[in-house]
Amino acid sequence: KNYLQLAGLSSVSISSSNVGIMGYLLDDAIYGYLYNTSYSYWNRTPEEQSDVTVTIPMNNGTYNLVVYDTFTGEVLQTETITISNQQFILSGLLIELDMAFTLKIIND
């Protein structure tokens, strides 16, 4: 499949300058990783970033969103999302260190 790297897309927006993104955008899925850019070897307890909003261009459709704990691999949240405006929006996020998510189209 063809994919684009999220970090290089000018159409991806993040409301906090202290949150970075990595991952891949496909026609029918997003594999994303959000992280606190203030974290480093010397700063292991950075200020948490609250009420973060991430906007990623995405084809319209019905998708399954899964959010993961990056340390344990535990699923923290699952949700069905309908996109009708060509944008996937995650809002109200609290980024202490990092988080991972997948968004995959649901085939009827």
PDB file of C-alpha atoms in Angstrom:
ATOM      1  CA  LYS A   1       0.000   0.000   0.000  1.00  0.00           C
ATOM      2  CA  ASN A   2       1.025   3.587  -0.535  1.00  0.00           C
ATOM      3  CA  TYR A   3       1.566   5.641   2.597  1.00  0.00           C
ATOM      4  CA  LEU A   4       2.739   9.051   3.734  1.00  0.00           C
ATOM      5  CA  GLN A   5       4.715   9.833   6.870  1.00  0.00           C
ATOM      6  CA  LEU A   6       2.645  11.931   9.262  1.00  0.00           C
ATOM      7  CA  ALA A   7       5.621  13.974  10.467  1.00  0.00           C
ATOM      8  CA  GLY A   8       6.232  15.385   7.008  1.00  0.00           C
ATOM      9  CA  LEU A   9       2.683  16.426   6.147  1.00  0.00           C
ATOM     10  CA  SER A  10       1.945  20.142   6.278  1.00  0.00           C
ATOM     11  CA  SER A  11      -1.783  19.275   6.416  1.00  0.00           C
ATOM     12  CA  VAL A  12      -1.373  17.641   9.857  1.00  0.00           C
ATOM     13  CA  SER A  13      -1.896  20.143  12.659  1.00  0.00           C
ATOM     14  CA  ILE A  14      -1.239  19.844  16.391  1.00  0.00           C
ATOM     15  CA  SER A  15      -2.457  22.516  18.810  1.00  0.00           C
ATOM     16  CA  SER A  16       0.624  22.252  21.046  1.00  0.00           C
ATOM     17  CA  SER A  17       4.148  23.042  19.869  1.00  0.00           C
ATOM     18  CA  ASN A  18       5.398  20.621  22.558  1.00  0.00           C
ATOM     19  CA  VAL A  19       3.733  17.586  20.949  1.00  0.00           C
ATOM     20  CA  GLY A  20       5.257  15.746  17.993  1.00  0.00           C
ATOM     21  CA  ILE A  21       3.827  13.090  15.723  1.00  0.00           C
ATOM     22  CA  MET A  22       5.202  10.070  13.897  1.00  0.00           C
ATOM     23  CA  GLY A  23       3.448   7.370  11.959  1.00  0.00           C
ATOM     24  CA  TYR A  24       1.822   6.606   8.647  1.00  0.00           C
ATOM     25  CA  LEU A  25      -1.217   7.781   6.718  1.00  0.00           C
ATOM     26  CA  LEU A  26      -2.772   5.325   4.264  1.00  0.00           C
ATOM     27  CA  ASP A  27      -5.948   5.628   2.189  1.00  0.00           C
ATOM     28  CA  ASP A  28      -7.880   3.532   4.723  1.00  0.00           C
ATOM     29  CA  ALA A  29      -5.880   3.772   7.971  1.00  0.00           C
ATOM     30  CA  ILE A  30      -3.671   5.872  10.224  1.00  0.00           C
ATOM     31  CA  TYR A  31      -0.979   4.434  12.497  1.00  0.00           C
ATOM     32  CA  GLY A  32       0.012   7.262  14.817  1.00  0.00           C
ATOM     33  CA  TYR A  33       2.331   8.019  17.708  1.00  0.00           C
ATOM     34  CA  LEU A  34       2.130  11.305  19.629  1.00  0.00           C
ATOM     35  CA  TYR A  35       4.888  12.311  22.018  1.00  0.00           C
ATOM     36  CA  ASN A  36       5.885  15.115  24.371  1.00  0.00           C
ATOM     37  CA  THR A  37       8.845  16.837  22.713  1.00  0.00           C
ATOM     38  CA  SER A  38      10.025  18.181  26.090  1.00  0.00           C
ATOM     39  CA  TYR A  39      10.922  14.664  27.242  1.00  0.00           C
ATOM     40  CA  SER A  40      14.625  13.827  27.099  1.00  0.00           C
ATOM     41  CA  TYR A  41      17.260  11.870  28.964  1.00  0.00           C
ATOM     42  CA  TRP A  42      17.802  14.958  31.125  1.00  0.00           C
ATOM     43  CA  ASN A  43      14.106  15.814  31.484  1.00  0.00           C
ATOM     44  CA  ARG A  44      12.254  12.608  32.300  1.00  0.00           C
ATOM     45  CA  THR A  45       9.267  14.392  33.858  1.00  0.00           C
ATOM     46  CA  PRO A  46       8.264  17.066  31.347  1.00  0.00           C
ATOM     47  CA  GLU A  47       5.241  19.266  31.835  1.00  0.00           C
ATOM     48  CA  GLU A  48       2.195  17.392  30.567  1.00  0.00           C
ATOM     49  CA  GLN A  49       0.424  18.832  27.570  1.00  0.00           C
ATOM     50  CA  SER A  50      -3.318  19.102  28.127  1.00  0.00           C
ATOM     51  CA  ASP A  51      -6.281  19.714  25.863  1.00  0.00           C
ATOM     52  CA  VAL A  52      -4.238  18.860  22.763  1.00  0.00           C
ATOM     53  CA  THR A  53      -6.033  18.649  19.401  1.00  0.00           C
ATOM     54  CA  VAL A  54      -4.602  16.776  16.416  1.00  0.00           C
ATOM     55  CA  THR A  55      -6.105  17.110  12.926  1.00  0.00           C
ATOM     56  CA  ILE A  56      -5.140  14.695  10.142  1.00  0.00           C
ATOM     57  CA  PRO A  57      -6.609  14.602   6.615  1.00  0.00           C
ATOM     58  CA  MET A  58      -8.538  11.368   6.048  1.00  0.00           C
ATOM     59  CA  ASN A  59     -11.005   9.937   3.569  1.00  0.00           C
ATOM     60  CA  ASN A  60     -14.652   9.954   4.573  1.00  0.00           C
ATOM     61  CA  GLY A  61     -15.985   6.720   6.022  1.00  0.00           C
ATOM     62  CA  THR A  62     -16.558   4.773   9.216  1.00  0.00           C
ATOM     63  CA  TYR A  63     -13.444   3.855  11.187  1.00  0.00           C
ATOM     64  CA  ASN A  64     -12.421   1.978  14.313  1.00  0.00           C
ATOM     65  CA  LEU A  65     -10.179   4.068  16.622  1.00  0.00           C
ATOM     66  CA  VAL A  66      -7.975   2.233  19.132  1.00  0.00           C
ATOM     67  CA  VAL A  67      -5.747   4.102  21.628  1.00  0.00           C
ATOM     68  CA  TYR A  68      -2.870   2.226  23.290  1.00  0.00           C
ATOM     69  CA  ASP A  69      -0.724   2.570  26.407  1.00  0.00           C
ATOM     70  CA  THR A  70       2.760   2.631  24.894  1.00  0.00           C
ATOM     71  CA  PHE A  71       4.426   1.076  27.938  1.00  0.00           C
ATOM     72  CA  THR A  72       2.126  -1.916  28.463  1.00  0.00           C
ATOM     73  CA  GLY A  73       0.450  -2.282  25.071  1.00  0.00           C
ATOM     74  CA  GLU A  74      -2.915  -2.194  26.845  1.00  0.00           C
ATOM     75  CA  VAL A  75      -5.879  -0.875  24.887  1.00  0.00           C
ATOM     76  CA  LEU A  76      -7.076   2.294  26.639  1.00  0.00           C
ATOM     77  CA  GLN A  77      -9.962   3.209  24.363  1.00  0.00           C
ATOM     78  CA  THR A  78     -11.886   1.881  21.378  1.00  0.00           C
ATOM     79  CA  GLU A  79     -14.435   3.899  19.483  1.00  0.00           C
ATOM     80  CA  THR A  80     -16.238   3.921  16.152  1.00  0.00           C
ATOM     81  CA  ILE A  81     -15.751   7.219  14.320  1.00  0.00           C
ATOM     82  CA  THR A  82     -17.506   8.533  11.226  1.00  0.00           C
ATOM     83  CA  ILE A  83     -15.540  11.009   9.127  1.00  0.00           C
ATOM     84  CA  SER A  84     -17.626  13.179   6.808  1.00  0.00           C
ATOM     85  CA  ASN A  85     -15.433  16.279   6.318  1.00  0.00           C
ATOM     86  CA  GLN A  86     -12.165  14.681   5.124  1.00  0.00           C
ATOM     87  CA  GLN A  87     -10.557  15.284   8.565  1.00  0.00           C
ATOM     88  CA  PHE A  88      -9.813  13.022  11.495  1.00  0.00           C
ATOM     89  CA  ILE A  89      -9.772  15.093  14.692  1.00  0.00           C
ATOM     90  CA  LEU A  90      -8.547  13.874  18.078  1.00  0.00           C
ATOM     91  CA  SER A  91      -9.257  16.483  20.746  1.00  0.00           C
ATOM     92  CA  GLY A  92      -8.996  16.919  24.486  1.00  0.00           C
ATOM     93  CA  LEU A  93      -5.847  14.789  24.667  1.00  0.00           C
ATOM     94  CA  LEU A  94      -3.551  14.696  27.678  1.00  0.00           C
ATOM     95  CA  ILE A  95       0.004  13.884  26.579  1.00  0.00           C
ATOM     96  CA  GLU A  96       2.230  13.156  29.546  1.00  0.00           C
ATOM     97  CA  LEU A  97       4.965  11.277  27.679  1.00  0.00           C
ATOM     98  CA  ASP A  98       3.365   9.658  24.644  1.00  0.00           C
ATOM     99  CA  MET A  99       0.435   7.719  23.216  1.00  0.00           C
ATOM    100  CA  ALA A 100      -0.243   5.531  20.196  1.00  0.00           C
ATOM    101  CA  PHE A 101      -3.373   5.022  18.120  1.00  0.00           C
ATOM    102  CA  THR A 102      -4.688   3.254  15.064  1.00  0.00           C
ATOM    103  CA  LEU A 103      -7.594   4.316  12.905  1.00  0.00           C
ATOM    104  CA  LYS A 104      -8.769   1.636  10.464  1.00  0.00           C
ATOM    105  CA  ILE A 105     -11.693   1.699   8.082  1.00  0.00           C
ATOM    106  CA  ILE A 106     -14.583  -0.647   8.850  1.00  0.00           C
ATOM    107  CA  ASN A 107     -15.568  -2.597   5.765  1.00  0.00           C
ATOM    108  CA  ASP A 108     -19.300  -3.245   5.664  1.00  0.00           C
TER     109      ASP A 108
END
